[in-house]
PDB file of C-alpha atoms in Angstrom:
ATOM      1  CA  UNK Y 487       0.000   0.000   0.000  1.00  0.00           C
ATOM      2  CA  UNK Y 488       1.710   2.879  -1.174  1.00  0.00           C
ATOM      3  CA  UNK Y 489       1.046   6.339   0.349  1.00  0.00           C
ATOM      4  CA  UNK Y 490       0.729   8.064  -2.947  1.00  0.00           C
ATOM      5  CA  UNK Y 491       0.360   5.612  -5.266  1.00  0.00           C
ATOM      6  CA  UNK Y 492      -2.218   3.298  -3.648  1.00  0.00           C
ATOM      7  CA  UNK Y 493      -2.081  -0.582  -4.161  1.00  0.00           C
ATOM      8  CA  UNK Y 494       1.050  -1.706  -5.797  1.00  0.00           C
ATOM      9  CA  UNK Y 495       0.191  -5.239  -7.633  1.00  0.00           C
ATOM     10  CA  UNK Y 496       2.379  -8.264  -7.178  1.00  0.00           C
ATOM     11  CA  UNK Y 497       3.441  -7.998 -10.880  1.00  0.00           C
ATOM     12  CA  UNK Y 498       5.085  -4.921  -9.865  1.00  0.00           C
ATOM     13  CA  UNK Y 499       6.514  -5.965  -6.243  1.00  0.00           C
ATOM     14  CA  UNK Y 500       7.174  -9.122  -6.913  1.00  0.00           C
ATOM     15  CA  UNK Y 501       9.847  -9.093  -9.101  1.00  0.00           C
ATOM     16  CA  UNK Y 502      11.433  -6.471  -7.116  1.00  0.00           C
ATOM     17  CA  UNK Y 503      11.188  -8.809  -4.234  1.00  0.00           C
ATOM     18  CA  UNK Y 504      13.057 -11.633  -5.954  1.00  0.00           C
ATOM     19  CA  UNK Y 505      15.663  -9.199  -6.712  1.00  0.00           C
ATOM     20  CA  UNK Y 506      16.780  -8.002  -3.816  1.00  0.00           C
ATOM     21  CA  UNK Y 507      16.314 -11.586  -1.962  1.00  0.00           C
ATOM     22  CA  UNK Y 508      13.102 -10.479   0.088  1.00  0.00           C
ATOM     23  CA  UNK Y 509      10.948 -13.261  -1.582  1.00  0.00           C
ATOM     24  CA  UNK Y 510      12.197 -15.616   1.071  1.00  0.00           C
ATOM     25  CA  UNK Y 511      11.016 -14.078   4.298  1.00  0.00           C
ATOM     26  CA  UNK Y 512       8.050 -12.381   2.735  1.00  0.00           C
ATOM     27  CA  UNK Y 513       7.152 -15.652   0.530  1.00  0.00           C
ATOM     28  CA  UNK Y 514       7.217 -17.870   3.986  1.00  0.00           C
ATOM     29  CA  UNK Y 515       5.410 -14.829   5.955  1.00  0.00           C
ATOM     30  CA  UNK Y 516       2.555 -15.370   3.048  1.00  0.00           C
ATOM     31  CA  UNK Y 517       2.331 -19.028   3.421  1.00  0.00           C
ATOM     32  CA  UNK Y 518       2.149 -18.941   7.269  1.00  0.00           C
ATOM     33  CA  UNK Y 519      -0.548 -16.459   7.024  1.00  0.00           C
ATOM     34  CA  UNK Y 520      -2.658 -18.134   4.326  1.00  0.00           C
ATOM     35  CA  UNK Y 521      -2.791 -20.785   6.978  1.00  0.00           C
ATOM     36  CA  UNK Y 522      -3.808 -18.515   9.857  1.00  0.00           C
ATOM     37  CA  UNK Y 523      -6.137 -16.904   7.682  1.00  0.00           C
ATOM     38  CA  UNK Y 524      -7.726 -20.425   6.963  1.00  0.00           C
ATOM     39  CA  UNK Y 525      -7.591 -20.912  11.320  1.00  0.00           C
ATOM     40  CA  UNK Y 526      -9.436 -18.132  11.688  1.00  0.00           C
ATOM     41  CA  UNK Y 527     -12.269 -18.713   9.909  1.00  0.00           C
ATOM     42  CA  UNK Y 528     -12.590 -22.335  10.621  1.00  0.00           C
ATOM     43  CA  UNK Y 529     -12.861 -20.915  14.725  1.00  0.00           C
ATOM     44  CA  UNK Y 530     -15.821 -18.958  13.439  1.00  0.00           C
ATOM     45  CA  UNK Y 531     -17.405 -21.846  12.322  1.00  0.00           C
ATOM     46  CA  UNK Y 532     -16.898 -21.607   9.156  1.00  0.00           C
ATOM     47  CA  UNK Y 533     -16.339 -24.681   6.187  1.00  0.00           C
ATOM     48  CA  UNK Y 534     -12.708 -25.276   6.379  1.00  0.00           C
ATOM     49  CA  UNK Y 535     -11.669 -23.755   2.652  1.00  0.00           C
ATOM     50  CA  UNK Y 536      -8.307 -24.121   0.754  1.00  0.00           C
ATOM     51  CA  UNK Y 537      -6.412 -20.995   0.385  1.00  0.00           C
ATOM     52  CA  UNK Y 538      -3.808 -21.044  -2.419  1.00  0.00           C
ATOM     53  CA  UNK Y 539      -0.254 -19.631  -2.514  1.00  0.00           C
ATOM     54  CA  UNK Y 540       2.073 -18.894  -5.174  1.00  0.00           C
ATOM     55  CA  UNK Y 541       5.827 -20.157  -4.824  1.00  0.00           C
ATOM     56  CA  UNK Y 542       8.416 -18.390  -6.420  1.00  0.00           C
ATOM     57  CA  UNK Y 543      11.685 -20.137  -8.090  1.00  0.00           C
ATOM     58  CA  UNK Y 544      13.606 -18.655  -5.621  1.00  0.00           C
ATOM     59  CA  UNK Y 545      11.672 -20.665  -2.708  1.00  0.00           C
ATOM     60  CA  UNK Y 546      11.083 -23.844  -4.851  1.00  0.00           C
ATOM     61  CA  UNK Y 547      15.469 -23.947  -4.947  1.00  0.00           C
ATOM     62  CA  UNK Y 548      15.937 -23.878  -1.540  1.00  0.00           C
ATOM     63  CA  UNK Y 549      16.855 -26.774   0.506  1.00  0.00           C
ATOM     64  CA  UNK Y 550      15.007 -25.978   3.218  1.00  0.00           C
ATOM     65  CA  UNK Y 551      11.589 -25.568   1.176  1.00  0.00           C
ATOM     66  CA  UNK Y 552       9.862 -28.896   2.372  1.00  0.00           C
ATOM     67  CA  UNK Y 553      10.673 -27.618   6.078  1.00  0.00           C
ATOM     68  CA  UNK Y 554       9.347 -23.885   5.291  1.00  0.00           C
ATOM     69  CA  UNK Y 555       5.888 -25.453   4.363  1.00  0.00           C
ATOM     70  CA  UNK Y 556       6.034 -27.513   8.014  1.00  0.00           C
ATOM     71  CA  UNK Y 557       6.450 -24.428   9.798  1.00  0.00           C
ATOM     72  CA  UNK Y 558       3.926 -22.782   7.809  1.00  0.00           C
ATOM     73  CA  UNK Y 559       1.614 -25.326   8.726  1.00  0.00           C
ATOM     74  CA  UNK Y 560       2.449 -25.562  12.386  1.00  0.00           C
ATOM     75  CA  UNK Y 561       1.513 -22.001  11.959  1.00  0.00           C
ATOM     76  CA  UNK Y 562      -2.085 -22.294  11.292  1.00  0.00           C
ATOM     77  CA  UNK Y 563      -2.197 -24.829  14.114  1.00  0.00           C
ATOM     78  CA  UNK Y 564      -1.429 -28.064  12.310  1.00  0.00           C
ATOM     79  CA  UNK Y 565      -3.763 -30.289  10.348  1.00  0.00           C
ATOM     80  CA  UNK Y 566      -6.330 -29.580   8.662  1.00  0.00           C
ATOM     81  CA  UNK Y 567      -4.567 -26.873   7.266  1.00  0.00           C
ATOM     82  CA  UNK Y 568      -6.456 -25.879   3.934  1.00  0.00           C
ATOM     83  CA  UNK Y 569      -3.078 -25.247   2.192  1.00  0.00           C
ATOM     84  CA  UNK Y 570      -2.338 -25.088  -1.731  1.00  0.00           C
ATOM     85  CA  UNK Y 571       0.545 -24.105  -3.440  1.00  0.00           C
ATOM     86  CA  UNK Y 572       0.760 -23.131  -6.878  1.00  0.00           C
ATOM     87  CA  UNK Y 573       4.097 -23.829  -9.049  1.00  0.00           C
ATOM     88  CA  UNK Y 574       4.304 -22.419 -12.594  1.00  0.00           C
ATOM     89  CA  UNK Y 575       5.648 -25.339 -14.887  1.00  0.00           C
ATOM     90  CA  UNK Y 576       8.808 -23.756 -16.207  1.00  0.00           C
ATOM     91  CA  UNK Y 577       9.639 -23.215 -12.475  1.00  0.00           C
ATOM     92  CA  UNK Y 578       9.401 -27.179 -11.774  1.00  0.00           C
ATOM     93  CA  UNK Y 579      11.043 -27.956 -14.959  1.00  0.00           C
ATOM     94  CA  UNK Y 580      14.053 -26.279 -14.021  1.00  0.00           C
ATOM     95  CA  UNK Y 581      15.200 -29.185 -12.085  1.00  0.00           C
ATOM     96  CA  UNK Y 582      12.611 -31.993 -12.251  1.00  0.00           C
ATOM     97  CA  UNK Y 583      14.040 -34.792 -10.507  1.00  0.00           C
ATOM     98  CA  UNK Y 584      14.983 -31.900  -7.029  1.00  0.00           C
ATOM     99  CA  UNK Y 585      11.395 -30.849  -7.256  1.00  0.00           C
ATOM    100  CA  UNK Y 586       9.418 -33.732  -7.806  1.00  0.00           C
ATOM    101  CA  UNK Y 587      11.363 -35.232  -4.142  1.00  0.00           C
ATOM    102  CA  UNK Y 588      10.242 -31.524  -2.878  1.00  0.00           C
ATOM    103  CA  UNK Y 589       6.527 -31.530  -3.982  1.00  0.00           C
ATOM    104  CA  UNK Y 590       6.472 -35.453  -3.102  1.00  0.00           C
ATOM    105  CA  UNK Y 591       7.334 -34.809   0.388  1.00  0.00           C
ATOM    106  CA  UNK Y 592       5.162 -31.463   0.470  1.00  0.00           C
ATOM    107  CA  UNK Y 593       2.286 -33.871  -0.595  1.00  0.00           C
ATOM    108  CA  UNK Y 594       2.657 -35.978   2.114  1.00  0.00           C
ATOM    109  CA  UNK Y 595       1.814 -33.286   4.373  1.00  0.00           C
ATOM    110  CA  UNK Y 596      -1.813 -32.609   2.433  1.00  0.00           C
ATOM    111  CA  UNK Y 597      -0.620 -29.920   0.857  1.00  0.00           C
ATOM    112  CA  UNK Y 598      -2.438 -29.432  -2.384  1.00  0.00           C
ATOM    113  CA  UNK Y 599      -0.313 -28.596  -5.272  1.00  0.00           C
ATOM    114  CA  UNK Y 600      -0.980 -26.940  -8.919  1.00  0.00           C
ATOM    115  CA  UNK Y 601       0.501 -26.308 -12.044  1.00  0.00           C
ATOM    116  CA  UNK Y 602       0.401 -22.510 -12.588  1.00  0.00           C
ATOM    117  CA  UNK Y 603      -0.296 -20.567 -15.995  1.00  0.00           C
ATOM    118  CA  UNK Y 604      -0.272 -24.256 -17.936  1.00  0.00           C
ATOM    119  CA  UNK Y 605       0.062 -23.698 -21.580  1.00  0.00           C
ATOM    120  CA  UNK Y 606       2.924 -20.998 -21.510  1.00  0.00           C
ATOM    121  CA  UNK Y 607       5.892 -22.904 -20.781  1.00  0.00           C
ATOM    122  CA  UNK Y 608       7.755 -26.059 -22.872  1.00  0.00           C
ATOM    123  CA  UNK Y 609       7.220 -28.760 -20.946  1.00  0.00           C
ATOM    124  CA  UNK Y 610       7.490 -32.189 -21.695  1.00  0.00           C
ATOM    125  CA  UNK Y 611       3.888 -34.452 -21.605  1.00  0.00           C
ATOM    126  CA  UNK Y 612       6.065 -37.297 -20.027  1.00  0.00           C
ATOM    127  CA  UNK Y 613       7.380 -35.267 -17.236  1.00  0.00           C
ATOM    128  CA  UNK Y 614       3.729 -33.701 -16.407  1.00  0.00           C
ATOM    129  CA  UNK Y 615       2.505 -37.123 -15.892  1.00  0.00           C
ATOM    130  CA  UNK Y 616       4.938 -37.883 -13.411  1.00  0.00           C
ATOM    131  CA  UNK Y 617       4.455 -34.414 -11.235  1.00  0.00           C
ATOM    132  CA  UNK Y 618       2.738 -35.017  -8.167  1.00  0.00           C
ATOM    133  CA  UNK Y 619      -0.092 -32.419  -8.696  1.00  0.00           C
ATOM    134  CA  UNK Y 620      -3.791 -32.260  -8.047  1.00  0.00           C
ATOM    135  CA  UNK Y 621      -4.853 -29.553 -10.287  1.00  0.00           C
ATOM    136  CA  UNK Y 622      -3.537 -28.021 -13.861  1.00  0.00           C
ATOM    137  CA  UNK Y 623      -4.706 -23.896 -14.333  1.00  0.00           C
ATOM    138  CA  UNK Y 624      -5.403 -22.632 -17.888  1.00  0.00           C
ATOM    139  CA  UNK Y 625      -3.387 -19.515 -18.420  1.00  0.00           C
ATOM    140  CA  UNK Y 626      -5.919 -16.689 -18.719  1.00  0.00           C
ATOM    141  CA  UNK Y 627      -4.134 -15.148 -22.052  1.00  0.00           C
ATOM    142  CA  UNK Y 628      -6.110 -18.673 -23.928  1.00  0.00           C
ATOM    143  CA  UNK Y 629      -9.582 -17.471 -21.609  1.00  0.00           C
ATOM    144  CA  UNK Y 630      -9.116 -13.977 -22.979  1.00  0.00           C
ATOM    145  CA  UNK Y 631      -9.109 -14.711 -25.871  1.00  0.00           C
ATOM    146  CA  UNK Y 632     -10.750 -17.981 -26.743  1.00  0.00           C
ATOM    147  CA  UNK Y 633     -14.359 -16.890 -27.614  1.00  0.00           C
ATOM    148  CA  UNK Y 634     -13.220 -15.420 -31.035  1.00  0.00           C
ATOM    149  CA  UNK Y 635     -10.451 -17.441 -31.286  1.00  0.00           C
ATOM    150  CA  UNK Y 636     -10.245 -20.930 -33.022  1.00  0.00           C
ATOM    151  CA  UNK Y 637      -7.037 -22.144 -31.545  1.00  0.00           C
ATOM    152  CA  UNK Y 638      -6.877 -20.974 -28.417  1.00  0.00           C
ATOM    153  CA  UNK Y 639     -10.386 -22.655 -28.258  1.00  0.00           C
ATOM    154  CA  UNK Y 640      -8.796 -26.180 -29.746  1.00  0.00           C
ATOM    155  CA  UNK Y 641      -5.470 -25.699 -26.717  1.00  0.00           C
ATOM    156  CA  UNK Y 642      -8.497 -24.850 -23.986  1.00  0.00           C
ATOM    157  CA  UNK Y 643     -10.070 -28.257 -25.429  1.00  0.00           C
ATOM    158  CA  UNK Y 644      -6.678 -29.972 -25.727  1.00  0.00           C
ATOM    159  CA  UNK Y 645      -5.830 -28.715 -22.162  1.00  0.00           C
ATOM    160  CA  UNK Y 646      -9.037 -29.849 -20.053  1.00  0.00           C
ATOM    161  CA  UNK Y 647      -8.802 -33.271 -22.155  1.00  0.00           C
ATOM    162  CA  UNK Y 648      -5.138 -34.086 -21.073  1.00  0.00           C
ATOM    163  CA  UNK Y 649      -5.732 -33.250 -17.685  1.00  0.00           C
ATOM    164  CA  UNK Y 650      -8.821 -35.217 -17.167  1.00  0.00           C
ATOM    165  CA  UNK Y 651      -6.670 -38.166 -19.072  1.00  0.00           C
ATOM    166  CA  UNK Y 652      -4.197 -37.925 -16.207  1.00  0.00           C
ATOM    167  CA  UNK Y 653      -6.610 -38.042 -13.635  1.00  0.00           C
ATOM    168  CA  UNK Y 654      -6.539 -34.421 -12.576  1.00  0.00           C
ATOM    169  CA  UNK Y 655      -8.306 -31.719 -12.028  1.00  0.00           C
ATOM    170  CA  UNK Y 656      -8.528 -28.367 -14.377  1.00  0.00           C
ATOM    171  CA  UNK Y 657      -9.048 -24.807 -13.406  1.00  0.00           C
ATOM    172  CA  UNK Y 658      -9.485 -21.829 -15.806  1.00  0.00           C
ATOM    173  CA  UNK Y 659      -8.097 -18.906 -15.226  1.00  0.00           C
ATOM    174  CA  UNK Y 660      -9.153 -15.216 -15.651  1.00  0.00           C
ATOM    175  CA  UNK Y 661     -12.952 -15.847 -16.212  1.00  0.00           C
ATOM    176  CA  UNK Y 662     -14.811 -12.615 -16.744  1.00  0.00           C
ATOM    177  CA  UNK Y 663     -18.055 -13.193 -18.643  1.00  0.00           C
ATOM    178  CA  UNK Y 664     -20.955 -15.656 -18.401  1.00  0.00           C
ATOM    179  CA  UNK Y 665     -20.156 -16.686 -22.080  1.00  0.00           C
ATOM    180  CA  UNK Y 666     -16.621 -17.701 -20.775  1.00  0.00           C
ATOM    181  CA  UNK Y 667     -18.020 -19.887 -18.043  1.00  0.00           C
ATOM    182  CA  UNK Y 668     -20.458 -21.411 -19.811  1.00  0.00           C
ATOM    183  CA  UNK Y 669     -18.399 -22.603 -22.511  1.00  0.00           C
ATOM    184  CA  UNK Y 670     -16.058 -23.854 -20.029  1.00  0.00           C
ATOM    185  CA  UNK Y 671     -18.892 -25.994 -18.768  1.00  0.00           C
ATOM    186  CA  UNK Y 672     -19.386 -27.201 -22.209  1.00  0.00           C
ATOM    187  CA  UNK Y 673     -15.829 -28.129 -22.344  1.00  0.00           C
ATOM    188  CA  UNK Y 674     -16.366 -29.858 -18.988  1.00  0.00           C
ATOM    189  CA  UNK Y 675     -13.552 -27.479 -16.996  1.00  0.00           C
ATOM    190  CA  UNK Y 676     -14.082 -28.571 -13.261  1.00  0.00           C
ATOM    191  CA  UNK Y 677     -13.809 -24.766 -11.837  1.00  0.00           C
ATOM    192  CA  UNK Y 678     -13.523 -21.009 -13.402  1.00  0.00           C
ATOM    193  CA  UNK Y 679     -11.192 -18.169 -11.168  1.00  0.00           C
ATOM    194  CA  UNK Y 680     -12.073 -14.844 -12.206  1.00  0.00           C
ATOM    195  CA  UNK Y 681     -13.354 -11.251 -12.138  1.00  0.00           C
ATOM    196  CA  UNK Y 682     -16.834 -12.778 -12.824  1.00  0.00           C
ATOM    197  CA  UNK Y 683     -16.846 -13.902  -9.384  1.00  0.00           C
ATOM    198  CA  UNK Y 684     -15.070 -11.467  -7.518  1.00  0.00           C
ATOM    199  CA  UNK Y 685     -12.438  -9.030  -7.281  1.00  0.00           C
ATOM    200  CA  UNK Y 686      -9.357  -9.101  -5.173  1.00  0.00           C
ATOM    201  CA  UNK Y 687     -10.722  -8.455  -1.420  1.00  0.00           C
ATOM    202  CA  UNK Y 688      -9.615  -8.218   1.898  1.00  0.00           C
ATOM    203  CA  UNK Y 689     -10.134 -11.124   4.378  1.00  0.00           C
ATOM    204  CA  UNK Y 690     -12.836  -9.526   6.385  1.00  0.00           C
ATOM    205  CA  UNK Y 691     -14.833  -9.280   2.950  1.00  0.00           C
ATOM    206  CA  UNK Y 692     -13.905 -13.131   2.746  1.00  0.00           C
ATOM    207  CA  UNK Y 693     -15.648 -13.694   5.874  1.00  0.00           C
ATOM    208  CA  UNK Y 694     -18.368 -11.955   5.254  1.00  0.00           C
ATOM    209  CA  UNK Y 695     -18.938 -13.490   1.931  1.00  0.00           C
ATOM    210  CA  UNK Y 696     -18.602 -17.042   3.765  1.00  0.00           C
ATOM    211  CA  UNK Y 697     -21.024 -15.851   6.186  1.00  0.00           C
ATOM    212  CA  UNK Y 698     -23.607 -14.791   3.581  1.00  0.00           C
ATOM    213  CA  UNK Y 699     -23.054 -18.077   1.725  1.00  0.00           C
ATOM    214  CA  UNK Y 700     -23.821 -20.081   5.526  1.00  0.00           C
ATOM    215  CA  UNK Y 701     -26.800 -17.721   6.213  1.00  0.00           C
ATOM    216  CA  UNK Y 702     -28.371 -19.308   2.331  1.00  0.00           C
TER     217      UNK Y 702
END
C-alpha cells in the first residue's frame, strides 16, 4: 500500500522482491498467514476452505523448502490446514528430478499442489505425468481470448482433455463473462477463477462473503 500511489500489484513488487532476496522471508510470511487466515475462519465456524499460494523459483530452490511449508503449517495450528501451493511449470522444470522429491514430500503433508499458468511454458507431456499435482490452471491469455479465437479454443479443449486423461483436475483462469463460463462448462472445466466472481478483497470481505453463503 503505497502512500501516494495506492495498491502496488504483485506484478510490480514481486519481481522487485526476488531481486533483492526479500521473496524468502516475505514468501514464507505469506504461506504462514494463508494458513492462519484459513484458522481463523474455521474458529468462526466456518467450512474449512483451501487458500492457495504462489511459490516463487527462488523458494522452490531452496533446501530448506519442504521444512518452510512444516512451519507454515504448524503455523495455522497443524492439520487440517487448507493449504495449496501453486508452481508455474517452467519453475518445476528447471530441475525436475529436485522438485518432484520436494513436492512429493510437500504432498505428504496434504498440501495441495498446482501447475500454474499451464500452456505458456515447454514442458514435456512425459514429465507432467509424473508431477505429483492435483490440479492443472489454464493460463488466462487462452480465456481472454478464446471466444473469437479458433485455436486458443482447440489448446483450452486440448488442455481440459489431457488433464482429465491424467486423472486431474482443471481450473481456468481469468474468467470474466458468463459466455466464458459457460463454454467452459461445455468443455467440462471442473472450476472457473475470475473477475466474474469477484475481485481481489480483503479477508474480512472473505468472511463476510462465507457468512452470507452459511446464512443461504
Amino acid at each position: 500500500q503505497d502512500p501516494d500511489a495506492g495498491l502496488v500489484p504483485p506484478m510490480q513488487f514481486i519481481p522487485l522482491l526476488e531481486e533483492i532476496g526479500l521473496i524468502l522471508p516475505v514468501g514464507n510470511w505469506v504461506m504462514q498467514e494463508a494458513t492462519r487466515a484459513a484458522a481463523s475462519l474455521q474458529a468462526m465456524g466456518l467450512p474449512a476452505i483451501r487458500i492457495a499460494v504462489n511459490v516463487s523459483a527462488i523458494q522452490l530452490r531452496q533446501q530448506d523448502f519442504v521444512r518452510s511449508v512444516d512451519l507454515a503449517i504448524a503455523a495455522g495450528g497443524g492439520t487440517p490446514h487448507g493449504l495449496d501451493l501453486e508452481i508455474t511449470e517452467s519453475v518445476i522444470m528447471e530441475d525436475i528430478e529436485a522438485n518432484v522429491r520436494k513436492l512429493d514430500a510437500v504432498r505428504s503433508m496434504n498440501v495441495g499442489l498446482a501447475i500454474d499458468d499451464f500452456g505458456t511454458g515447454y514442458s514435456s507431456l512425459a514429465y507432467i505425468a509424473r508431477l505429483p499435482v492435483d490440479t492443472i490452471k489454464i493460463d488466462r491469455t487462452f480465456i481472454m481470448k478464446f471466444k473469437n479465437d479458433a485455436d486458443s479454443m482447440s489448446i483450452v479443449q486440448t488442455i481440459i482433455s489431457l488433464t482429465h486423461a491424467l486423472q486431474r483436475k482443471v481450473v481456468a483462469e481469468g474468467v470474466e463473462s458468463e459466455e466464458q463460463a459457460q463454454l467452459l462448462r461445455l468443455l467440462r472445466c471442473d472450476q472457473y477463477q475470475g473477475f466474474l466472481f469477484s475481485k481481489p478483497v480483503p479477508l474480512a470481505d472473505i468472511e463476510k462473503l462465507l457468512l452470507s453463503q452459511q446464512a443461504s
